[in-house]
Coordinates of C-alpha atoms and ligand atoms in Angstrom, one line a residue:
X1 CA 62.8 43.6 -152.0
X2 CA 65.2 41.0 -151.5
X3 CA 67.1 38.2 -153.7
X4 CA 65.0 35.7 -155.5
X5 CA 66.1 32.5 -157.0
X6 CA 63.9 31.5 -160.6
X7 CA 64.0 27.5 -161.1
X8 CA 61.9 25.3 -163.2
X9 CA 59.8 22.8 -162.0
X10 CA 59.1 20.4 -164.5
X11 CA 61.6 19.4 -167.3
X12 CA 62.8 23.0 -168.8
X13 CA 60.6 25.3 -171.0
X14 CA 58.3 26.2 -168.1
X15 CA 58.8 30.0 -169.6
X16 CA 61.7 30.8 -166.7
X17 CA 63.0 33.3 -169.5
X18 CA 59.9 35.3 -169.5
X19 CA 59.3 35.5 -166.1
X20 CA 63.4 36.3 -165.5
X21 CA 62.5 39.3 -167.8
X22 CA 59.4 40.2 -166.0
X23 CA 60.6 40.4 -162.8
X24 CA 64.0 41.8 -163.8
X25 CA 62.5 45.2 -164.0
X26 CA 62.8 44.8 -159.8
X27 CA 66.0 43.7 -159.5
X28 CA 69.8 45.4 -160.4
X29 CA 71.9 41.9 -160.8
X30 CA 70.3 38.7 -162.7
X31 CA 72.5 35.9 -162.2
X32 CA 72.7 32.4 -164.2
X33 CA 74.3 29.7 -161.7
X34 CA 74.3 26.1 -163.7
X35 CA 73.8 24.5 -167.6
X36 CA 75.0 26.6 -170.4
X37 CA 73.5 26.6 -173.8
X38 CA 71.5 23.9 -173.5
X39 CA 69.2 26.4 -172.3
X40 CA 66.7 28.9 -174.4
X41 CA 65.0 31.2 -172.8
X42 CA 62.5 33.4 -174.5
X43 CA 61.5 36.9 -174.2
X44 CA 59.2 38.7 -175.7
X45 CA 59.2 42.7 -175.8
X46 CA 57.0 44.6 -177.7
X47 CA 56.2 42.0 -180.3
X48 CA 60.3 41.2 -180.7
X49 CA 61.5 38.1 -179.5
X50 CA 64.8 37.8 -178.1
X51 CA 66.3 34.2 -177.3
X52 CA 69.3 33.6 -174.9
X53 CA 71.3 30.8 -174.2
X54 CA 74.2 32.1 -171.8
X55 CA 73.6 35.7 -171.3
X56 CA 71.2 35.8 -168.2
X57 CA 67.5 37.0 -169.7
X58 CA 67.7 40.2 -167.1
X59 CA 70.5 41.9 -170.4
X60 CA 67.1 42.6 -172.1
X61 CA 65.7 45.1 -169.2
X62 CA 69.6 46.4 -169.4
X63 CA 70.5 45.1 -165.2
X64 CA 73.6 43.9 -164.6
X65 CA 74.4 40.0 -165.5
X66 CA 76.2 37.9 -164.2
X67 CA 77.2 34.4 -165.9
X68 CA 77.8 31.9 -162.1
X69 CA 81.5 29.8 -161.7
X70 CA 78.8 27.0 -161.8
X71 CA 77.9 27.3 -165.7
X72 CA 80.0 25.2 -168.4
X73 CA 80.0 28.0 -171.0
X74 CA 80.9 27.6 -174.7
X75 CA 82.4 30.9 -175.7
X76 CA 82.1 30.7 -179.4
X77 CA 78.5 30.9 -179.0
X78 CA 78.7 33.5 -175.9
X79 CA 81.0 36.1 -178.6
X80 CA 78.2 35.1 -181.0
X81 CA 75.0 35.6 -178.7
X82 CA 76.7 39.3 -177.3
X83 CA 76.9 40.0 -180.9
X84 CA 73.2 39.1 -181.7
X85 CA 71.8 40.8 -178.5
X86 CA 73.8 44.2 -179.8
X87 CA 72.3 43.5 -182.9
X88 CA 69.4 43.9 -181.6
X89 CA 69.6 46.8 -179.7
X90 CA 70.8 45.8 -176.4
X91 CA 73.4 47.2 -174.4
X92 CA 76.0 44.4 -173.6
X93 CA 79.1 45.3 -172.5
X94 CA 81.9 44.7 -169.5
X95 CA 79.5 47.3 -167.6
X96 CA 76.2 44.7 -168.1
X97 CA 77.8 41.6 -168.4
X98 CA 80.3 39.5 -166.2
X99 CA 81.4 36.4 -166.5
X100 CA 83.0 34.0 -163.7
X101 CA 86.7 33.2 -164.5
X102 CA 85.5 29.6 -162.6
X103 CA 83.2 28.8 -165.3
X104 CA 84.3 26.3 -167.2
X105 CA 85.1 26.3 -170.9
X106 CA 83.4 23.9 -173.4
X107 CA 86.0 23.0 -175.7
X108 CA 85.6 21.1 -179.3
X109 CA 86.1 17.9 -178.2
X110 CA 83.4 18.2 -175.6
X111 CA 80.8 18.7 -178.3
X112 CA 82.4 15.7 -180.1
X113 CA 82.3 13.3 -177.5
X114 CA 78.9 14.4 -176.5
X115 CA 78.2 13.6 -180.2
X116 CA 79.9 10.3 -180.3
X117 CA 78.4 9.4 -176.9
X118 CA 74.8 9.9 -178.2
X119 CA 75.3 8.3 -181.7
X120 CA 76.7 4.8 -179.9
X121 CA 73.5 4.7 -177.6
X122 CA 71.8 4.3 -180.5
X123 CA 67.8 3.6 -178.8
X124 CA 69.0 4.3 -175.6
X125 CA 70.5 8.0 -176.4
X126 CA 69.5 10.7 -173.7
X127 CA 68.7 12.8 -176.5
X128 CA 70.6 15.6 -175.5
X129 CA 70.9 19.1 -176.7
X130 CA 74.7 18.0 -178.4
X131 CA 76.2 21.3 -177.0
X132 CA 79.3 19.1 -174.7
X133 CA 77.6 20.0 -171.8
X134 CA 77.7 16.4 -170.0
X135 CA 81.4 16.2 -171.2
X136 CA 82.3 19.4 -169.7
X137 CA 81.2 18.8 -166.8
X138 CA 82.8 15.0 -166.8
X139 CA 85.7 17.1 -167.2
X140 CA 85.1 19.7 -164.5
X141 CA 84.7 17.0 -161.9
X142 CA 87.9 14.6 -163.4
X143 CA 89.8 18.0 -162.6
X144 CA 91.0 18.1 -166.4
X145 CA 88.5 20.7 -167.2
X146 CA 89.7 24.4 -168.4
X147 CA 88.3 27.4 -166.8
X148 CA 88.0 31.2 -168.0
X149 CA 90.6 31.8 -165.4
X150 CA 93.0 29.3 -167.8
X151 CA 92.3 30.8 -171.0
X152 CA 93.7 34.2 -169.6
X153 CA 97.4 32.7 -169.3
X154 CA 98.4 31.8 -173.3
X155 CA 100.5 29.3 -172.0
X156 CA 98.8 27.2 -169.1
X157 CA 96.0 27.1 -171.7
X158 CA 97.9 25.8 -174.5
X159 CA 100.1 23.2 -172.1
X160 CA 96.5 21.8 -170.8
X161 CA 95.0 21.8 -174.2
X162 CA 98.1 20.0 -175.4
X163 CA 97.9 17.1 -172.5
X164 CA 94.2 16.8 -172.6
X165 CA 93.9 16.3 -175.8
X166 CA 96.7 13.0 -175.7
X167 CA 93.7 11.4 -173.4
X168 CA 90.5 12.7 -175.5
X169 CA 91.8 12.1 -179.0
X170 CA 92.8 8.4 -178.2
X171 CA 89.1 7.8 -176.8
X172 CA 87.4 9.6 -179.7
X173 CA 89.7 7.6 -182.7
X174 CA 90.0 4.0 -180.9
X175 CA 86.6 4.4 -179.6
X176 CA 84.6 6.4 -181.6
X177 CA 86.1 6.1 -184.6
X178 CA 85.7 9.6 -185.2
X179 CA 87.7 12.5 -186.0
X180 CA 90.7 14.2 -183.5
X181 CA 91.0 17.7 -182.3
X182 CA 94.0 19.3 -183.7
X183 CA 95.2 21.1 -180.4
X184 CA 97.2 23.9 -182.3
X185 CA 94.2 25.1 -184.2
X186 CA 91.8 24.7 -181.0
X187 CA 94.3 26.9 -179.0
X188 CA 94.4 29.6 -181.7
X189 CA 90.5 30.0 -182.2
X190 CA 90.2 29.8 -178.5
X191 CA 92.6 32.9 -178.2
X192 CA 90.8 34.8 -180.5
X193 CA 87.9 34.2 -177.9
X194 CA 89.8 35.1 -175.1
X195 CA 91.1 38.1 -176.3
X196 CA 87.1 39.2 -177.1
X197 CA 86.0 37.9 -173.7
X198 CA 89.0 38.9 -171.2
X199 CA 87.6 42.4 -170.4
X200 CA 84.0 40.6 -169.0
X201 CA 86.0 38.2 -166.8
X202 CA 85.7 38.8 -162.9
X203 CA 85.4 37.5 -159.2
X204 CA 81.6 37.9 -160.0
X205 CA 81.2 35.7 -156.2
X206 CA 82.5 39.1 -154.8
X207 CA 81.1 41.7 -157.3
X208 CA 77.4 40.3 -156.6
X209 CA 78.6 40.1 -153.2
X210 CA 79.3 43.8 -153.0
X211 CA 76.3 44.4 -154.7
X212 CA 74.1 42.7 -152.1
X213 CA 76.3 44.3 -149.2
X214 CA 75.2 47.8 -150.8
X215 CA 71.7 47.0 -151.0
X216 CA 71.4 45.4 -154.6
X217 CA 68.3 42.6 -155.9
X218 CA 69.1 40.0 -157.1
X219 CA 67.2 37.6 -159.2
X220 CA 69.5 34.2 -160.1
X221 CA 67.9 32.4 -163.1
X222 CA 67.8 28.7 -163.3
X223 CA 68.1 27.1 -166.3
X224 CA 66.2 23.4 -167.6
X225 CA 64.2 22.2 -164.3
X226 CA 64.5 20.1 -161.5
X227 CA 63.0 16.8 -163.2
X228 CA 66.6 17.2 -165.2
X229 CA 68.0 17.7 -162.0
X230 CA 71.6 15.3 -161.6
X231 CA 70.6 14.3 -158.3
X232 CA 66.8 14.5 -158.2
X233 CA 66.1 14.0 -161.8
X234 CA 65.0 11.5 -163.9
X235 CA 68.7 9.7 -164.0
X236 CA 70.0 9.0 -166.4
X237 CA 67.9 10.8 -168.9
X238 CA 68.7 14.2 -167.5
X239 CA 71.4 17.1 -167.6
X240 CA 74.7 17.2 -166.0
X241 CA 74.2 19.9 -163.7
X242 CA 72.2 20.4 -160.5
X243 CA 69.2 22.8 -161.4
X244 CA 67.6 22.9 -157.8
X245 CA 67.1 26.1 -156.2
X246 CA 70.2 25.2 -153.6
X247 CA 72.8 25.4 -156.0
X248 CA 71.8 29.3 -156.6
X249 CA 74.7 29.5 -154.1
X250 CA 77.1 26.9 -155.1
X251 CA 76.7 28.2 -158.9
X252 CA 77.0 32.0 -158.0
X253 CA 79.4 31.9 -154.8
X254 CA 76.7 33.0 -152.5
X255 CA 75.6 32.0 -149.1
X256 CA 72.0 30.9 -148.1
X257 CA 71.5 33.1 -145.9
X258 CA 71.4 35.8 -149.0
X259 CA 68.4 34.2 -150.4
X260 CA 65.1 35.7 -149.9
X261 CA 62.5 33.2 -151.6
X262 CA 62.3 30.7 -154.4
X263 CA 60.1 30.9 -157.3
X264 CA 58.9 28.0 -158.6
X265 CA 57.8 27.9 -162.6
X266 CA 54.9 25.7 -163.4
X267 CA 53.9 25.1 -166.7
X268 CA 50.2 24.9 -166.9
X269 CA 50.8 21.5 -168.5
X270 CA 53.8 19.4 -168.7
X271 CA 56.3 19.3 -171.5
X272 CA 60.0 17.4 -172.1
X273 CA 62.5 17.3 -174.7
X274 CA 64.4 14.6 -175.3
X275 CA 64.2 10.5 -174.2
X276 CA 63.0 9.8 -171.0
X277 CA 59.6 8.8 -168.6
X278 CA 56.7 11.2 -168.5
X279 CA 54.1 9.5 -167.0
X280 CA 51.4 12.1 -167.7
X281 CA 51.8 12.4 -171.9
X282 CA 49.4 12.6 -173.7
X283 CA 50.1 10.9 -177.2
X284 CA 46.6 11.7 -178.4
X285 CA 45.4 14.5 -180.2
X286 CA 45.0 16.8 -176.8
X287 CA 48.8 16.1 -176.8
X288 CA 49.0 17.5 -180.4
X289 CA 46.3 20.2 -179.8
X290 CA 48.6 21.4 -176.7
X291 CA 51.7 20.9 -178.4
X292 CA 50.5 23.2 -181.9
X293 CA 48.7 25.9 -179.9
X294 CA 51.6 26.2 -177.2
X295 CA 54.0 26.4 -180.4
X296 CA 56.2 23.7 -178.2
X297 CA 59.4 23.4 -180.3
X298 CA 62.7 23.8 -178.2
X299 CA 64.1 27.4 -178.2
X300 CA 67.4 25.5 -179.0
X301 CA 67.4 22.3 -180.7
X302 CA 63.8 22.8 -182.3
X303 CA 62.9 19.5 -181.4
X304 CA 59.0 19.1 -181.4
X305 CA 58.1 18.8 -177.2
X306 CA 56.4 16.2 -175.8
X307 CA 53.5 17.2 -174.4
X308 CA 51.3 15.8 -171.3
X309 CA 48.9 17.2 -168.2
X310 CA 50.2 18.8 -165.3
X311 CA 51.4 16.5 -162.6
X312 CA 51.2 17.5 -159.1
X313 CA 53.7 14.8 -158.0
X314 CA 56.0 16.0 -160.0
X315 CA 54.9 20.0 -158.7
X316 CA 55.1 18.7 -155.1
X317 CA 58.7 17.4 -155.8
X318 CA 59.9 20.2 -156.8
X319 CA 57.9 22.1 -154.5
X320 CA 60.1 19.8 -151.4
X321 CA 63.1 19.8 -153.4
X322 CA 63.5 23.6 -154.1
X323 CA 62.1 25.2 -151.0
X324 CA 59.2 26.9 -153.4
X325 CA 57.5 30.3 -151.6
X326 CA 55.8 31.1 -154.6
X327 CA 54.5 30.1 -158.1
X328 CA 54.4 31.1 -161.2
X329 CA 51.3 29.7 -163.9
X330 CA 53.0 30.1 -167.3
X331 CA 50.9 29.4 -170.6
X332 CA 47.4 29.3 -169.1
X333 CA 46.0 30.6 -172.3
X334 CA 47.3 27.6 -174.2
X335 CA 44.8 25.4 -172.1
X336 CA 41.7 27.5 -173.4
X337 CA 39.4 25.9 -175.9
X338 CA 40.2 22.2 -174.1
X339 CA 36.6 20.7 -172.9
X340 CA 37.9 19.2 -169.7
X341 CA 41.3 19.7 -168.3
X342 CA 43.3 16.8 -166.0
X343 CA 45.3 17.2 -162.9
X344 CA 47.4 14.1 -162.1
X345 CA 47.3 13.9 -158.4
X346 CA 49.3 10.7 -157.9
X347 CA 50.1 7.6 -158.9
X348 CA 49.1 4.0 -158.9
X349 CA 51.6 1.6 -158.4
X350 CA 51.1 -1.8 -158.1
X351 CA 47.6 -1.2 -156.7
X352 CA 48.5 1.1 -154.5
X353 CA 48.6 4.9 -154.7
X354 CA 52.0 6.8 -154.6
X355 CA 52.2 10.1 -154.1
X356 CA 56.4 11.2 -154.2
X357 CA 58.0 10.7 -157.2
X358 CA 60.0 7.3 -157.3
X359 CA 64.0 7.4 -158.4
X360 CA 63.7 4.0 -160.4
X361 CA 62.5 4.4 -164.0
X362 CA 61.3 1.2 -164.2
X363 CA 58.8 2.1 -161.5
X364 CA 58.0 5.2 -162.7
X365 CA 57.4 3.4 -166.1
X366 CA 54.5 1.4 -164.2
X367 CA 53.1 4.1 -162.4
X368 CA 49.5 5.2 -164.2
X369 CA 48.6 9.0 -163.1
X370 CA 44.8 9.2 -161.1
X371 CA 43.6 12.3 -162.5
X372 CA 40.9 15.2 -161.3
X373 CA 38.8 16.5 -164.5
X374 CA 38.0 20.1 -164.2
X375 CA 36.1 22.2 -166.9
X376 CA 37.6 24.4 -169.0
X377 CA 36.9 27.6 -170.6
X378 CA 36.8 28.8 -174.1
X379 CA 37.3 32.4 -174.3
X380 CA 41.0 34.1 -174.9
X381 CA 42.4 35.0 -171.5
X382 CA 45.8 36.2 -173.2
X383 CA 44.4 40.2 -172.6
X384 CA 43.6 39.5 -169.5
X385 CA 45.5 41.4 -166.7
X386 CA 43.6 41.0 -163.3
X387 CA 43.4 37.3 -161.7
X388 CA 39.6 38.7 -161.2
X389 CA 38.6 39.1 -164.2
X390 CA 39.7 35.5 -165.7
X391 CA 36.7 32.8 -166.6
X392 CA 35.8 30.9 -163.5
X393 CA 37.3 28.0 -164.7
X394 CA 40.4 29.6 -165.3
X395 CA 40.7 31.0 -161.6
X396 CA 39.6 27.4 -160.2
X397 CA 42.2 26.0 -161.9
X398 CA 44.7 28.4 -160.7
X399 CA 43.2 28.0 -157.5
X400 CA 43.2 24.0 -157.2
X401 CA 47.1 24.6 -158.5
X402 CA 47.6 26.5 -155.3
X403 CA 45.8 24.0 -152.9
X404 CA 47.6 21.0 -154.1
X405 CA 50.7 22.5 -153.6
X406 CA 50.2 24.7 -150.7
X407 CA 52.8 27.4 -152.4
X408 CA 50.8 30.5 -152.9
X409 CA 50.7 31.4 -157.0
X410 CA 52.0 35.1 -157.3
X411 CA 52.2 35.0 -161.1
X412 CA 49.5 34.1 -164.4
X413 CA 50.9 34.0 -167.4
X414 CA 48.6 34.1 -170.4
X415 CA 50.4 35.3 -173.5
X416 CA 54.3 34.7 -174.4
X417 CA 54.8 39.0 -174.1
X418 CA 56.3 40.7 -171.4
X419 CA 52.5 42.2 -170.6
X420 CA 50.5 39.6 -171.2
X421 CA 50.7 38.7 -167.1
X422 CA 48.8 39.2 -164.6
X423 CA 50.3 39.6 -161.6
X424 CA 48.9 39.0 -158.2
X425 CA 51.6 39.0 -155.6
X426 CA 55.2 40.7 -156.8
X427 CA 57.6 39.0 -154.7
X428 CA 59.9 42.1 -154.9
X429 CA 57.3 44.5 -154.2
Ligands
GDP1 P1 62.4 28.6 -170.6 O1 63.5 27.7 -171.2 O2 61.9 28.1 -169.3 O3 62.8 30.0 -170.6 O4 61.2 28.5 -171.7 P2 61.3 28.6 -173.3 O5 61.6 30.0 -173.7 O6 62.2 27.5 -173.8 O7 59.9 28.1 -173.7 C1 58.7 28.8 -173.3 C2 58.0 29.2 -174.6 O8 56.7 29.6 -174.2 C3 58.6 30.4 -175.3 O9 58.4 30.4 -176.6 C4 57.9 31.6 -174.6 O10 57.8 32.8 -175.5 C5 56.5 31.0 -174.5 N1 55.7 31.5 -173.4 C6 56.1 31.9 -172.1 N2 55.0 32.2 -171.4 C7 53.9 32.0 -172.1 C8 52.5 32.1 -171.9 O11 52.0 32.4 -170.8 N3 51.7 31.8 -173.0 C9 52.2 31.5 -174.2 N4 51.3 31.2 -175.2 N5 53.5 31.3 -174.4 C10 54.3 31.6 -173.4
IMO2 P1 65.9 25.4 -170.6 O1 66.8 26.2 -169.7 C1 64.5 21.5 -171.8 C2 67.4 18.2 -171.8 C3 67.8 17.6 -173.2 C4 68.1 16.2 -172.8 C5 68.7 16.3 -171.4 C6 70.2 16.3 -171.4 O2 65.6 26.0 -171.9 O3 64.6 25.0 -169.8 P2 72.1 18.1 -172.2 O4 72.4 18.7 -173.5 O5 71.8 19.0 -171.1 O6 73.2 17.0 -171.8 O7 70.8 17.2 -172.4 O8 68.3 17.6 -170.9 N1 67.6 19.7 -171.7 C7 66.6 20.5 -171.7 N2 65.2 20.4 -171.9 N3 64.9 22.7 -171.6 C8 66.2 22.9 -171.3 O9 66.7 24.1 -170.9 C9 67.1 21.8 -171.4 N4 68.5 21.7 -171.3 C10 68.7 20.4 -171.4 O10 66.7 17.8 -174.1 O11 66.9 15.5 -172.6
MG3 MG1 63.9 26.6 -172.9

């Protein structure tokens, strides 16, 4: 038992969702701690998928969730993801679901100038998700953001709208050339929200704190990965929060020493949405094999993914950068049917081999992966439950995933379903 902190490894999609949902059976608190609905995570339960963007994937096994002071959270579509999860069946309300009154709010011109932003970069756009996360968060550190805290006093809200707005409206119709915000009707619809939302707003740094005090689990769910890290990331084609296993604590209001162990999620392969280096794509048709049988369209944009072999530079990375104690194989039955499989296990730089991942692009551009082949297997492994009883090939690939690493892999995952696991070491257990 203990608190656990779920980040991805590579660029998002590594399956965090399912795995939050898996383990969340352990735990009484799931906590989200950074991004905001840039995120998808998937779960599926029984044959029903259930996709979340805000609400922490732990809402689905009906534990306590908590949404971090470090999230930038858009609250038209938090009103409209509580309403689908209840449509669905799920229990969520101020008992199940708490929400910082740090976070900060994404407001309509932050999804315009994220908009506006992309459309003058033209072939040099990020190719981001469009939901005014990188604005809100411009906004958060300028000091001009708006926080839930804010939109619980009528009339500091409206004042800040008000005076905001002077700035953002002159940069988004002498700039942009695009349409204002019209403050009044922005402070109304975002009443409406706040009148909806006030009864889920807390101290959540104290509730999860009083949680842990009485013995509580906690499982804090990362969201994207640490490739789209701000700091350790691709820069500039990542997101504009920190997804690295340390800011568990910044984005939650919790101290290190509350953390137990970090789980690491490694995609079998490698995917990414969205512009930006990925030295191991495959733009052949093993790419487009992976890419069809993996289904890999984002859970929110539904952008097609880009699709390449796993990279152990990349693993190792994170592996450094996250303080990983265990791993997680998602989508291992997507690699079944492949003749020969390919490990990138460094690169080649200028003649000479590099194994850490380099912070300038135009290096990383140059770098060519060296690859290990390994066999594959053809049979379905998504039944599968015991590491034991997986095709050779499978476990050796599982295995060589371990050794290049050196983080032991407690989790398979063969199937997108909560069952379709096999579990060989529960970190709560
Ligand atoms: P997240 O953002 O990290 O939560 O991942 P996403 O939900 O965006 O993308 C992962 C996709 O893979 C989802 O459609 C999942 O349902 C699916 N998935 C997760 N694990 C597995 C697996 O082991 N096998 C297969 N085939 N699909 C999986
Ligand atoms: P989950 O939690 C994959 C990518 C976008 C873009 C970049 C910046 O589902 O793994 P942003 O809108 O954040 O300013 O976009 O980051 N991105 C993700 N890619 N999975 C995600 O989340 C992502 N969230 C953002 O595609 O390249
Ligand atoms: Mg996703």
């Amino acid at each position: 038992m203990g608190n656990f902190v779920v980040i991805g490894t590579q660029w998002g999609d590594e399956g965090k969702g399912k795995i939050v949902d898996l383990l969340a059976e352990f735990a009484d608190y799931v906590v989200r701690f950074q991004g905001g609905n840039n995120a998808g995570h998937t779960m599926v339960v029984n044959g029903e998928q259930f996709i979340s963007h805000l609400v922490p994937s732990g809402i689905i096994q009906n534990k306590v969730c908590f949404i971090g002071n470090g999230l930038v959270v858009d609250p038209e579509v938090l009103v409209s993801e509580i309403n689908y999860l209840i449509s669905k069946g799920v229990k969520v309300t101020p008992d199940h679901l708490r929400i910082s009154e740090k976070a900060q709010v994404i407001m309509p011109y932050h999804k315009s100038l994220d908009h506006a932003r992309e459309a003058r970069k033209g072939d040099m756009k990020i190719g981001t998700t469009g939901r005014g996360i990188g604005p809100c968060y411009e906004d958060k550190a300028s000091r001009v953001g708006i926080r839930f805290l804010e939109l619980l006093n009528p009339e500091r809200f409206a004042e800040t709208v008000r005076t905001v707005l002077h700035e953002k409206n002159f940069q988004l119709k002498n700039y942009f050339g695009v349409d204002e915000v019209d403050p009044e009707s922005v402070i109304k619809e975002y009443m409406g929200y706040a009148d909806i939302l006030a009864p889920y707003i807390a101290d959540t740094s104290v509730e999860i704190m009083m949680g842990i005090m009485a013995g509580k689990n906690v499982l804090f769910e990362g969201a994207q990965g640490t490739h789209l890290d701000i700091d350790h990331g691709t820069y500039p084609f990542v997101t504009s929060s920190s997804c690295v296993s340390g800011n568990a604590c910044c984005g939650s209001g919790v101290g290190p020493k509350d953390i137990t162990g970090v789980i690491g999620i490694v995609k079998a392969y490698t995917t990414r949405v969205g512009a930006g280096p990925f030295p191991t794509e495959l733009l052949d048709e093993t790419g487009d094999y992976i890419q069809e049988k993996g289904a890999e369209f984002g859970a929110t944009t539904g952008r097609r993914r880009r699709c390449g072999w796993l990279d152990m530079v990349i693993l190792n990375n994170a592996g450094r950068l996250n303080g990983l104690t265990g791993i997680v194989i998602t989508k291992m039955d997507v690699l079944g049917g492949l003749e020969t499989l390919k490990i990138c296990t460094g690169y080649e730089y200028n003649g000479k081999i590099m194994e850490t991942f380099p912070a300038d692009l135009d290096v990383l551009a140059q770098c060519k992966p060296i690859y290990e082949e390994h066999p594959g297997w053809e049979e379905d492994i998504s039944k599968i439950t015991r590491f034991k009883d997986l095709p050779l090939n499978a476990k050796r690939y599982v295995q060589r995933v371990e050794e290049l690493s050196r983080v032991p892999v407690d989790i398979v995952s063969v199937g997108p379903g909560r069952e379709e696991t096999i579990v060989i070491n529960n970190p709560f257990a």
